[in-house]
Amino acid sequence: NKAVVSTQSTGEVQFESEKSDNLYTASLDGQLLLWNGAALSGVGGLLGGGGKVSPWLTPEISHQKMDVYNLLGSDNKLSVNSFDVSKLGRVVCGGERQTLFCVEGCDD
């Protein structure tokens, strides 16, 4: 499911600890986005740790060649204030009006 980039401010940004190709962002418009840079790993850019080319330092990002997924779906309109990514492929996030979301299988 491709997502549209957030229309409001991004409140939190976090890389997945086990897969640094994955970046998560939470925004005030209710989106929790997973930016999957795995397809860009190794594409011409600057070397990251261990000699691997970092997808976050490639020009391909600006050419809209990255997969971006909205993990909460487009129906959520409550802002996402904070989140945590577990090593088990689970994202837990909290939002407006004491809302709590748990998204399973994010490491697939």
PDB file of C-alpha atoms in Angstrom:
ATOM      1  CA  ASN A   1       0.000   0.000   0.000  1.00  0.00           C
ATOM      2  CA  LYS A   2       1.763   3.150  -1.169  1.00  0.00           C
ATOM      3  CA  ALA A   3       1.170   6.208   0.972  1.00  0.00           C
ATOM      4  CA  VAL A   4       1.144   9.911   0.346  1.00  0.00           C
ATOM      5  CA  VAL A   5       3.787  11.768   2.315  1.00  0.00           C
ATOM      6  CA  SER A   6       2.438  13.525   5.406  1.00  0.00           C
ATOM      7  CA  THR A   7       0.591  16.790   4.941  1.00  0.00           C
ATOM      8  CA  GLN A   8       1.358  18.052   8.464  1.00  0.00           C
ATOM      9  CA  SER A   9       4.402  18.244  10.710  1.00  0.00           C
ATOM     10  CA  THR A  10       6.417  15.130  11.476  1.00  0.00           C
ATOM     11  CA  GLY A  11       6.771  14.700  15.214  1.00  0.00           C
ATOM     12  CA  GLU A  12       9.097  11.709  15.446  1.00  0.00           C
ATOM     13  CA  VAL A  13      11.613   9.888  13.249  1.00  0.00           C
ATOM     14  CA  GLN A  14      13.263   6.563  14.064  1.00  0.00           C
ATOM     15  CA  PHE A  15      15.419   4.022  12.242  1.00  0.00           C
ATOM     16  CA  GLU A  16      14.715   0.358  12.874  1.00  0.00           C
ATOM     17  CA  SER A  17      17.601  -0.938  15.008  1.00  0.00           C
ATOM     18  CA  GLU A  18      17.971  -4.281  13.222  1.00  0.00           C
ATOM     19  CA  LYS A  19      17.307  -3.003   9.684  1.00  0.00           C
ATOM     20  CA  SER A  20      18.742   0.453   9.161  1.00  0.00           C
ATOM     21  CA  ASP A  21      17.202   0.493   5.664  1.00  0.00           C
ATOM     22  CA  ASN A  22      13.830   1.063   7.357  1.00  0.00           C
ATOM     23  CA  LEU A  23      12.867   4.494   8.640  1.00  0.00           C
ATOM     24  CA  TYR A  24       9.620   5.257  10.502  1.00  0.00           C
ATOM     25  CA  THR A  25       8.001   8.689  10.788  1.00  0.00           C
ATOM     26  CA  ALA A  26       4.952   9.803  12.773  1.00  0.00           C
ATOM     27  CA  SER A  27       2.990  12.928  11.939  1.00  0.00           C
ATOM     28  CA  LEU A  28       0.223  15.154  13.216  1.00  0.00           C
ATOM     29  CA  ASP A  29      -2.077  14.139  10.357  1.00  0.00           C
ATOM     30  CA  GLY A  30      -2.337  10.582  11.747  1.00  0.00           C
ATOM     31  CA  GLN A  31       0.165   8.849   9.522  1.00  0.00           C
ATOM     32  CA  LEU A  32       2.753   6.356  10.711  1.00  0.00           C
ATOM     33  CA  LEU A  33       4.937   5.846   7.659  1.00  0.00           C
ATOM     34  CA  LEU A  34       7.463   3.109   6.962  1.00  0.00           C
ATOM     35  CA  TRP A  35      10.085   4.261   4.465  1.00  0.00           C
ATOM     36  CA  ASN A  36      11.597   1.056   3.062  1.00  0.00           C
ATOM     37  CA  GLY A  37      15.023   1.815   1.639  1.00  0.00           C
ATOM     38  CA  ALA A  38      15.985  -1.829   1.078  1.00  0.00           C
ATOM     39  CA  ALA A  39      15.498  -1.579  -2.685  1.00  0.00           C
ATOM     40  CA  LEU A  40      17.951   1.323  -2.770  1.00  0.00           C
ATOM     41  CA  SER A  41      20.643  -0.400  -0.691  1.00  0.00           C
ATOM     42  CA  GLY A  42      23.796  -0.633  -2.723  1.00  0.00           C
ATOM     43  CA  VAL A  43      22.695   2.000  -5.275  1.00  0.00           C
ATOM     44  CA  GLY A  44      25.351   4.705  -5.877  1.00  0.00           C
ATOM     45  CA  GLY A  45      25.679   6.801  -2.758  1.00  0.00           C
ATOM     46  CA  LEU A  46      27.996   7.346   0.193  1.00  0.00           C
ATOM     47  CA  LEU A  47      29.332   4.385   2.143  1.00  0.00           C
ATOM     48  CA  GLY A  48      27.735   3.699   5.496  1.00  0.00           C
ATOM     49  CA  GLY A  49      28.974   1.405   8.273  1.00  0.00           C
ATOM     50  CA  GLY A  50      30.682  -1.789   7.146  1.00  0.00           C
ATOM     51  CA  GLY A  51      31.270  -0.540   3.585  1.00  0.00           C
ATOM     52  CA  LYS A  52      27.570  -0.889   2.680  1.00  0.00           C
ATOM     53  CA  VAL A  53      26.066   1.933   0.643  1.00  0.00           C
ATOM     54  CA  SER A  54      23.439   3.736   2.711  1.00  0.00           C
ATOM     55  CA  PRO A  55      20.089   4.154   0.928  1.00  0.00           C
ATOM     56  CA  TRP A  56      19.561   7.404   2.862  1.00  0.00           C
ATOM     57  CA  LEU A  57      22.521   9.020   1.117  1.00  0.00           C
ATOM     58  CA  THR A  58      21.559   8.214  -2.464  1.00  0.00           C
ATOM     59  CA  PRO A  59      20.040  10.564  -5.019  1.00  0.00           C
ATOM     60  CA  GLU A  60      17.331   7.940  -5.712  1.00  0.00           C
ATOM     61  CA  ILE A  61      15.385   9.128  -2.649  1.00  0.00           C
ATOM     62  CA  SER A  62      14.659  12.451  -4.337  1.00  0.00           C
ATOM     63  CA  HIS A  63      13.484  10.654  -7.479  1.00  0.00           C
ATOM     64  CA  GLN A  64      10.551   8.988  -5.680  1.00  0.00           C
ATOM     65  CA  LYS A  65      11.942   5.480  -6.084  1.00  0.00           C
ATOM     66  CA  MET A  66      11.469   4.532  -2.448  1.00  0.00           C
ATOM     67  CA  ASP A  67       8.555   2.450  -1.162  1.00  0.00           C
ATOM     68  CA  VAL A  68       6.567   4.286   1.521  1.00  0.00           C
ATOM     69  CA  TYR A  69       3.753   2.570   3.445  1.00  0.00           C
ATOM     70  CA  ASN A  70       1.133   4.027   5.788  1.00  0.00           C
ATOM     71  CA  LEU A  71       0.971   1.482   8.625  1.00  0.00           C
ATOM     72  CA  LEU A  72      -2.236   2.844  10.184  1.00  0.00           C
ATOM     73  CA  GLY A  73      -4.256   3.178   6.998  1.00  0.00           C
ATOM     74  CA  SER A  74      -5.796   6.298   5.557  1.00  0.00           C
ATOM     75  CA  ASP A  75      -8.805   6.272   7.914  1.00  0.00           C
ATOM     76  CA  ASN A  76      -6.826   7.371  10.976  1.00  0.00           C
ATOM     77  CA  LYS A  77      -7.165  11.140  11.507  1.00  0.00           C
ATOM     78  CA  LEU A  78      -5.824  11.280  15.082  1.00  0.00           C
ATOM     79  CA  SER A  79      -2.262  12.580  15.356  1.00  0.00           C
ATOM     80  CA  VAL A  80       0.475  10.099  16.204  1.00  0.00           C
ATOM     81  CA  ASN A  81       2.505  11.581  19.058  1.00  0.00           C
ATOM     82  CA  SER A  82       5.038   8.860  19.760  1.00  0.00           C
ATOM     83  CA  PHE A  83       5.967   5.314  18.765  1.00  0.00           C
ATOM     84  CA  ASP A  84       8.432   2.518  19.412  1.00  0.00           C
ATOM     85  CA  VAL A  85       9.700  -0.181  17.051  1.00  0.00           C
ATOM     86  CA  SER A  86      10.410  -3.562  18.655  1.00  0.00           C
ATOM     87  CA  LYS A  87      12.852  -6.200  17.460  1.00  0.00           C
ATOM     88  CA  LEU A  88       9.865  -8.510  16.929  1.00  0.00           C
ATOM     89  CA  GLY A  89       8.519  -6.560  13.957  1.00  0.00           C
ATOM     90  CA  ARG A  90       5.916  -4.727  16.003  1.00  0.00           C
ATOM     91  CA  VAL A  91       5.291  -0.984  16.219  1.00  0.00           C
ATOM     92  CA  VAL A  92       3.383   0.472  19.171  1.00  0.00           C
ATOM     93  CA  CYS A  93       2.278   4.081  18.936  1.00  0.00           C
ATOM     94  CA  GLY A  94       0.229   6.505  20.963  1.00  0.00           C
ATOM     95  CA  GLY A  95      -1.831   9.400  19.763  1.00  0.00           C
ATOM     96  CA  GLU A  96      -4.524  11.933  20.423  1.00  0.00           C
ATOM     97  CA  ARG A  97      -7.362  11.125  22.850  1.00  0.00           C
ATOM     98  CA  GLN A  98      -5.285   8.406  24.560  1.00  0.00           C
ATOM     99  CA  THR A  99      -5.329   6.259  21.422  1.00  0.00           C
ATOM    100  CA  LEU A 100      -2.972   3.286  21.337  1.00  0.00           C
ATOM    101  CA  PHE A 101      -2.119   1.337  18.161  1.00  0.00           C
ATOM    102  CA  CYS A 102      -0.135  -1.872  17.776  1.00  0.00           C
ATOM    103  CA  VAL A 103       0.950  -2.837  14.253  1.00  0.00           C
ATOM    104  CA  GLU A 104       2.248  -6.400  13.766  1.00  0.00           C
ATOM    105  CA  GLY A 105       4.510  -7.766  11.040  1.00  0.00           C
ATOM    106  CA  CYS A 106       6.430  -4.608  10.142  1.00  0.00           C
ATOM    107  CA  ASP A 107       9.634  -6.541   9.537  1.00  0.00           C
ATOM    108  CA  ASP A 108       8.275  -8.554   6.589  1.00  0.00           C
TER     109      ASP A 108
END
